[in-house]
Amino acid sequence: MAEKEIQRVTSRFMQDLYEGQDGERRAGDGLLFIRRLGERSSQVFGSGEPFRLDQLHIGIVVSGEQVVTVNLRQHRLTRGAVLVASPESIMQQGQRSADFDMQVVHVSDELLQRLFGDKVPLLFAHRMNDQSLTPEEPLTGLLLTMLDGLWQTVHTDFTATRDHLLTAILSLIADLSQRDEHAGRSHQPRNVAVFNRFLGLVAEHCDRQRTLDFYADRLCLSKQYLGSIIAEVSHRTAREWIDEAALQRIKVMLRHSTSPLSEISERMSFAEPSHFSRYFKRLSGITPNEYRREQER
């Protein structure tokens, strides 16, 4: 597939975006650290269109607030919030306050393996995984202090010290995630847990599976019972969630590649390109070609 790199959110793209702001970002050896996300990211990603991440993405909010959607889940981020989005995650940026700012760390798979060997925390090991955490003080202050230390080391040749600090930061975030997950299991209603598992499966499989039967079978529930749970928790049908995930996936491919419609149709497991085009138009109101032309303006 031929990529339009200027539109794809790779680490290289982010480096180029912040080129010339040497006081704001540092890159190299599998790590990209953006000290201030600032207005520049809003200018590029503020359209609300979905984009795909190519590496582990960790953002820590230092001021303001923003709403983002990652793999269908909406996160409201305020100061101190930590957003974790794994490779292949599909993200859409929503409304943000004028004072919103965030520190962002991109970590490659190779660097993760070097830091943790075969014991990479599960939070970072899976594709299309996302979570937002809101640690309380003093943990927020501790995390920001550790990031300050990491920022100082990336300006030096003390690579081992940098790796130790990065490992400690990632381990702390993984520990916070486990703590939140344990607390969530203790207080989360069963139906909400089923809904969250359903969303995770849809985000993973919507390019190949768009029937409720598939997801009901994976969750060991009847189709009718699963449908009632989704409607009760989200006030939307399971079909709407599946279609939204598929539409996001298609828009990413239309916007960030020059692949012909026949290839995208095949990758999305449609029997015929005409079926694919009708499906997209039913959900979006325009044809795939019309959408692509709009994005090129």
CSV table of C-alpha atoms in Angstrom, one decimal:
chain,number,residue,atom,x,y,z
A,1,MET,CA,0.0,0.0,0.0
A,2,ALA,CA,1.4,3.4,-1.0
A,3,GLU,CA,1.3,5.7,2.0
A,4,LYS,CA,0.9,9.5,2.1
A,5,GLU,CA,3.4,10.0,4.9
A,6,ILE,CA,2.5,13.7,5.3
A,7,GLN,CA,-0.8,12.6,6.6
A,8,ARG,CA,0.1,9.4,8.5
A,9,VAL,CA,0.9,9.8,12.2
A,10,THR,CA,4.2,8.1,12.4
A,11,SER,CA,7.1,9.1,14.7
A,12,ARG,CA,8.8,10.5,11.6
A,13,PHE,CA,5.8,12.6,10.8
A,14,MET,CA,5.8,14.0,14.4
A,15,GLN,CA,9.5,14.7,14.3
A,16,ASP,CA,9.0,16.7,11.1
A,17,LEU,CA,6.0,18.5,12.5
A,18,TYR,CA,8.1,19.8,15.4
A,19,GLU,CA,11.3,20.3,13.4
A,20,GLY,CA,12.9,23.6,14.3
A,21,GLN,CA,11.5,23.6,17.8
A,22,ASP,CA,14.6,22.0,19.3
A,23,GLY,CA,13.5,23.0,22.8
A,24,GLU,CA,10.2,21.1,22.4
A,25,ARG,CA,11.1,17.6,21.2
A,26,ARG,CA,13.9,15.1,21.2
A,27,ALA,CA,14.1,11.9,19.1
A,28,GLY,CA,16.4,9.0,18.6
A,29,ASP,CA,17.0,5.3,19.3
A,30,GLY,CA,13.3,4.4,19.3
A,31,LEU,CA,12.1,7.2,21.5
A,32,LEU,CA,10.3,10.5,20.6
A,33,PHE,CA,9.6,12.9,23.4
A,34,ILE,CA,7.5,16.0,22.7
A,35,ARG,CA,7.7,18.4,25.6
A,36,ARG,CA,4.9,20.6,24.6
A,37,LEU,CA,2.2,19.4,22.2
A,38,GLY,CA,0.8,22.9,21.8
A,39,GLU,CA,-1.2,24.4,19.0
A,40,ARG,CA,0.8,22.8,16.3
A,41,SER,CA,-0.9,19.4,16.9
A,42,SER,CA,-4.3,21.1,16.9
A,43,GLN,CA,-3.7,22.6,13.5
A,44,VAL,CA,-2.9,19.1,12.1
A,45,PHE,CA,-5.3,16.9,14.0
A,46,GLY,CA,-8.1,19.3,14.9
A,47,SER,CA,-10.4,18.3,12.0
A,48,GLY,CA,-11.9,15.4,14.0
A,49,GLU,CA,-10.9,12.9,11.3
A,50,PRO,CA,-9.6,9.6,12.5
A,51,PHE,CA,-5.9,8.8,12.3
A,52,ARG,CA,-3.8,5.7,13.2
A,53,LEU,CA,-0.8,5.5,15.5
A,54,ASP,CA,2.2,3.5,14.5
A,55,GLN,CA,3.9,3.2,17.9
A,56,LEU,CA,3.1,3.1,21.6
A,57,HIS,CA,1.7,6.6,22.5
A,58,ILE,CA,1.7,7.9,26.0
A,59,GLY,CA,0.4,11.4,26.8
A,60,ILE,CA,0.4,13.2,30.1
A,61,VAL,CA,-1.8,16.3,30.4
A,62,VAL,CA,0.0,19.3,32.0
A,63,SER,CA,-2.8,21.8,31.6
A,64,GLY,CA,-6.3,22.3,30.3
A,65,GLU,CA,-8.6,19.5,29.1
A,66,GLN,CA,-9.5,17.7,25.9
A,67,VAL,CA,-11.9,15.0,24.7
A,68,VAL,CA,-10.3,12.2,22.6
A,69,THR,CA,-11.8,9.0,21.2
A,70,VAL,CA,-9.5,6.0,20.9
A,71,ASN,CA,-10.7,2.7,19.5
A,72,LEU,CA,-14.3,3.8,19.9
A,73,ARG,CA,-13.8,4.8,23.6
A,74,GLN,CA,-14.1,8.4,24.6
A,75,HIS,CA,-11.7,9.8,27.1
A,76,ARG,CA,-12.0,13.2,28.8
A,77,LEU,CA,-8.5,14.3,29.8
A,78,THR,CA,-7.7,16.8,32.4
A,79,ARG,CA,-4.5,17.9,34.2
A,80,GLY,CA,-2.5,14.9,35.4
A,81,ALA,CA,-4.4,12.4,33.2
A,82,VAL,CA,-2.4,9.8,31.4
A,83,LEU,CA,-3.5,8.4,28.0
A,84,VAL,CA,-2.0,5.2,26.8
A,85,ALA,CA,-2.7,4.2,23.1
A,86,SER,CA,-0.9,1.2,21.6
A,87,PRO,CA,0.2,0.8,18.0
A,88,GLU,CA,-2.6,0.5,15.4
A,89,SER,CA,-4.9,2.4,17.7
A,90,ILE,CA,-7.4,4.7,15.8
A,91,MET,CA,-7.7,8.1,17.4
A,92,GLN,CA,-9.9,11.2,16.9
A,93,GLN,CA,-9.3,14.4,18.7
A,94,GLY,CA,-12.3,16.3,20.0
A,95,GLN,CA,-12.9,19.5,21.7
A,96,ARG,CA,-10.0,21.0,23.7
A,97,SER,CA,-9.7,24.0,26.0
A,98,ALA,CA,-7.5,26.9,24.8
A,99,ASP,CA,-4.9,26.2,27.5
A,100,PHE,CA,-4.6,22.4,26.8
A,101,ASP,CA,-1.1,21.1,26.7
A,102,MET,CA,0.4,17.6,26.9
A,103,GLN,CA,3.7,15.9,27.1
A,104,VAL,CA,3.9,13.0,24.6
A,105,VAL,CA,6.2,10.0,24.5
A,106,HIS,CA,6.4,7.6,21.5
A,107,VAL,CA,8.2,4.3,22.2
A,108,SER,CA,9.0,1.8,19.4
A,109,ASP,CA,8.5,-1.9,19.8
A,110,GLU,CA,12.2,-2.5,19.6
A,111,LEU,CA,12.9,-0.1,22.5
A,112,LEU,CA,10.2,-1.8,24.6
A,113,GLN,CA,11.8,-5.2,24.0
A,114,ARG,CA,15.2,-3.8,24.9
A,115,LEU,CA,13.9,-2.3,28.2
A,116,PHE,CA,11.7,-5.2,29.3
A,117,GLY,CA,12.9,-8.3,27.3
A,118,ASP,CA,10.1,-10.9,27.3
A,119,LYS,CA,8.3,-9.2,30.3
A,120,VAL,CA,6.7,-6.2,28.5
A,121,PRO,CA,3.7,-5.1,30.7
A,122,LEU,CA,0.4,-6.3,29.2
A,123,LEU,CA,-0.8,-2.7,29.0
A,124,PHE,CA,1.9,-2.0,26.3
A,125,ALA,CA,2.0,-5.5,24.7
A,126,HIS,CA,-1.3,-5.6,22.9
A,127,ARG,CA,-2.3,-3.9,19.6
A,128,MET,CA,-5.3,-1.5,19.6
A,129,ASN,CA,-5.3,-1.2,23.3
A,130,ASP,CA,-6.2,2.1,25.1
A,131,GLN,CA,-6.6,3.4,28.6
A,132,SER,CA,-6.8,6.7,30.4
A,133,LEU,CA,-5.7,7.0,34.0
A,134,THR,CA,-6.1,9.9,36.4
A,135,PRO,CA,-3.6,9.4,39.3
A,136,GLU,CA,-4.0,11.6,42.3
A,137,GLU,CA,-1.3,13.6,44.0
A,138,PRO,CA,1.4,12.9,44.9
A,139,LEU,CA,1.6,10.4,42.0
A,140,THR,CA,0.9,13.0,39.4
A,141,GLY,CA,3.7,15.1,40.7
A,142,LEU,CA,6.0,12.1,40.9
A,143,LEU,CA,5.2,11.2,37.3
A,144,LEU,CA,5.8,14.7,36.0
A,145,THR,CA,9.1,14.9,38.0
A,146,MET,CA,10.3,11.6,36.4
A,147,LEU,CA,9.4,13.0,33.0
A,148,ASP,CA,11.5,16.1,33.8
A,149,GLY,CA,14.4,13.8,34.6
A,150,LEU,CA,13.9,11.9,31.4
A,151,TRP,CA,13.8,15.2,29.5
A,152,GLN,CA,17.2,16.1,30.9
A,153,THR,CA,18.8,12.7,30.1
A,154,VAL,CA,17.7,12.8,26.4
A,155,HIS,CA,19.9,15.8,26.0
A,156,THR,CA,23.0,13.8,27.1
A,157,ASP,CA,24.8,10.7,26.0
A,158,PHE,CA,23.9,8.8,29.2
A,159,THR,CA,21.7,6.3,27.4
A,160,ALA,CA,21.7,3.7,30.2
A,161,THR,CA,20.4,6.4,32.6
A,162,ARG,CA,17.7,7.4,30.1
A,163,ASP,CA,16.6,3.8,29.7
A,164,HIS,CA,16.4,3.2,33.4
A,165,LEU,CA,14.2,6.3,33.8
A,166,LEU,CA,12.0,5.4,30.9
A,167,THR,CA,11.6,1.9,32.3
A,168,ALA,CA,10.6,3.3,35.7
A,169,ILE,CA,8.1,5.7,34.1
A,170,LEU,CA,6.5,2.9,32.0
A,171,SER,CA,6.5,0.5,35.0
A,172,LEU,CA,4.7,3.2,37.2
A,173,ILE,CA,2.1,3.7,34.5
A,174,ALA,CA,1.6,-0.1,34.2
A,175,ASP,CA,1.2,-0.3,38.0
A,176,LEU,CA,-1.4,2.5,38.0
A,177,SER,CA,-3.3,0.7,35.3
A,178,GLN,CA,-3.3,-2.6,37.3
A,179,ARG,CA,-4.5,-0.7,40.3
A,180,ASP,CA,-7.3,1.0,38.4
A,181,GLU,CA,-8.3,-2.3,36.7
A,182,HIS,CA,-8.5,-4.1,40.1
A,183,ALA,CA,-10.6,-1.3,41.6
A,184,GLY,CA,-12.8,-1.3,38.5
A,185,ARG,CA,-13.4,-5.0,38.7
A,186,SER,CA,-14.5,-4.5,42.3
A,187,HIS,CA,-17.1,-1.8,41.5
A,188,GLN,CA,-17.9,-2.1,37.9
A,189,PRO,CA,-21.3,-3.6,37.1
A,190,ARG,CA,-21.1,-6.8,35.0
A,191,ASN,CA,-23.0,-5.3,32.1
A,192,VAL,CA,-20.4,-2.4,31.8
A,193,ALA,CA,-17.6,-5.0,31.8
A,194,VAL,CA,-19.3,-6.9,29.0
A,195,PHE,CA,-19.8,-3.7,27.0
A,196,ASN,CA,-16.1,-2.8,27.4
A,197,ARG,CA,-15.0,-6.3,26.3
A,198,PHE,CA,-17.4,-5.9,23.3
A,199,LEU,CA,-15.8,-2.6,22.3
A,200,GLY,CA,-12.3,-4.1,22.5
A,201,LEU,CA,-13.4,-7.0,20.2
A,202,VAL,CA,-15.1,-4.7,17.7
A,203,ALA,CA,-12.0,-2.5,17.5
A,204,GLU,CA,-9.9,-5.5,16.8
A,205,HIS,CA,-12.1,-7.4,14.4
A,206,CYS,CA,-14.4,-5.0,12.6
A,207,ASP,CA,-12.4,-5.2,9.3
A,208,ARG,CA,-13.4,-8.9,9.1
A,209,GLN,CA,-16.4,-9.4,11.3
A,210,ARG,CA,-19.5,-7.2,11.3
A,211,THR,CA,-22.2,-9.5,12.6
A,212,LEU,CA,-23.4,-9.6,16.1
A,213,ASP,CA,-23.3,-13.4,16.1
A,214,PHE,CA,-19.5,-13.3,15.9
A,215,TYR,CA,-19.2,-11.1,19.0
A,216,ALA,CA,-21.9,-12.9,21.0
A,217,ASP,CA,-20.0,-16.1,20.3
A,218,ARG,CA,-16.7,-14.7,21.4
A,219,LEU,CA,-18.3,-13.4,24.6
A,220,CYS,CA,-20.3,-16.7,25.2
A,221,LEU,CA,-23.6,-14.9,25.2
A,222,SER,CA,-26.7,-15.1,23.1
A,223,LYS,CA,-27.1,-12.5,20.3
A,224,GLN,CA,-30.3,-11.2,21.9
A,225,TYR,CA,-28.8,-10.9,25.4
A,226,LEU,CA,-25.6,-9.2,24.1
A,227,GLY,CA,-27.7,-6.7,22.1
A,228,SER,CA,-29.8,-5.9,25.1
A,229,ILE,CA,-26.7,-5.2,27.3
A,230,ILE,CA,-25.2,-2.9,24.7
A,231,ALA,CA,-28.4,-0.9,24.4
A,232,GLU,CA,-28.8,-0.7,28.1
A,233,VAL,CA,-25.3,0.5,28.8
A,234,SER,CA,-24.7,2.8,25.8
A,235,HIS,CA,-28.2,3.7,24.6
A,236,ARG,CA,-27.0,2.7,21.1
A,237,THR,CA,-27.3,-0.6,19.3
A,238,ALA,CA,-24.5,-3.1,18.8
A,239,ARG,CA,-24.9,-2.6,15.1
A,240,GLU,CA,-24.2,1.1,15.4
A,241,TRP,CA,-21.0,0.4,17.3
A,242,ILE,CA,-19.8,-2.1,14.8
A,243,ASP,CA,-20.6,0.2,11.9
A,244,GLU,CA,-18.9,3.2,13.5
A,245,ALA,CA,-15.7,1.1,14.0
A,246,ALA,CA,-15.7,-0.1,10.4
A,247,LEU,CA,-16.4,3.4,9.2
A,248,GLN,CA,-13.4,4.8,11.1
A,249,ARG,CA,-11.2,2.0,9.7
A,250,ILE,CA,-12.3,2.8,6.2
A,251,LYS,CA,-11.8,6.5,6.6
A,252,VAL,CA,-8.2,6.0,7.8
A,253,MET,CA,-7.4,3.9,4.7
A,254,LEU,CA,-9.1,6.4,2.4
A,255,ARG,CA,-7.4,9.4,3.9
A,256,HIS,CA,-4.0,8.0,4.6
A,257,SER,CA,-3.4,5.9,1.5
A,258,THR,CA,-3.7,5.9,-2.3
A,259,SER,CA,-5.0,2.3,-2.3
A,260,PRO,CA,-7.7,1.7,-4.9
A,261,LEU,CA,-11.2,1.1,-3.6
A,262,SER,CA,-11.1,-2.5,-4.7
A,263,GLU,CA,-8.1,-3.1,-2.4
A,264,ILE,CA,-9.7,-1.4,0.5
A,265,SER,CA,-12.9,-3.3,-0.1
A,266,GLU,CA,-11.0,-6.6,0.0
A,267,ARG,CA,-9.1,-5.6,3.2
A,268,MET,CA,-12.5,-4.9,4.8
A,269,SER,CA,-13.8,-8.3,3.7
A,270,PHE,CA,-16.6,-7.1,1.4
A,271,ALA,CA,-17.6,-9.5,-1.3
A,272,GLU,CA,-17.7,-6.8,-4.0
A,273,PRO,CA,-16.4,-3.3,-4.2
A,274,SER,CA,-20.0,-2.2,-5.0
A,275,HIS,CA,-21.2,-3.5,-1.7
A,276,PHE,CA,-18.3,-1.6,0.0
A,277,SER,CA,-19.3,1.6,-1.7
A,278,ARG,CA,-23.0,1.3,-0.8
A,279,TYR,CA,-22.1,0.5,2.8
A,280,PHE,CA,-19.8,3.5,3.1
A,281,LYS,CA,-22.4,5.9,1.5
A,282,ARG,CA,-25.2,4.5,3.8
A,283,LEU,CA,-23.1,5.4,6.9
A,284,SER,CA,-21.5,8.6,5.7
A,285,GLY,CA,-23.9,10.1,3.2
A,286,ILE,CA,-21.2,10.3,0.5
A,287,THR,CA,-19.3,7.8,-1.7
A,288,PRO,CA,-15.7,6.7,-0.8
A,289,ASN,CA,-14.4,8.7,-3.8
A,290,GLU,CA,-16.3,11.8,-2.7
A,291,TYR,CA,-14.8,11.5,0.8
A,292,ARG,CA,-11.3,11.1,-0.6
A,293,ARG,CA,-11.7,14.2,-2.7
A,294,GLU,CA,-12.9,16.2,0.3
A,295,GLN,CA,-9.8,15.2,2.3
A,296,GLU,CA,-7.5,16.3,-0.6
A,297,ARG,CA,-8.8,19.9,-0.6
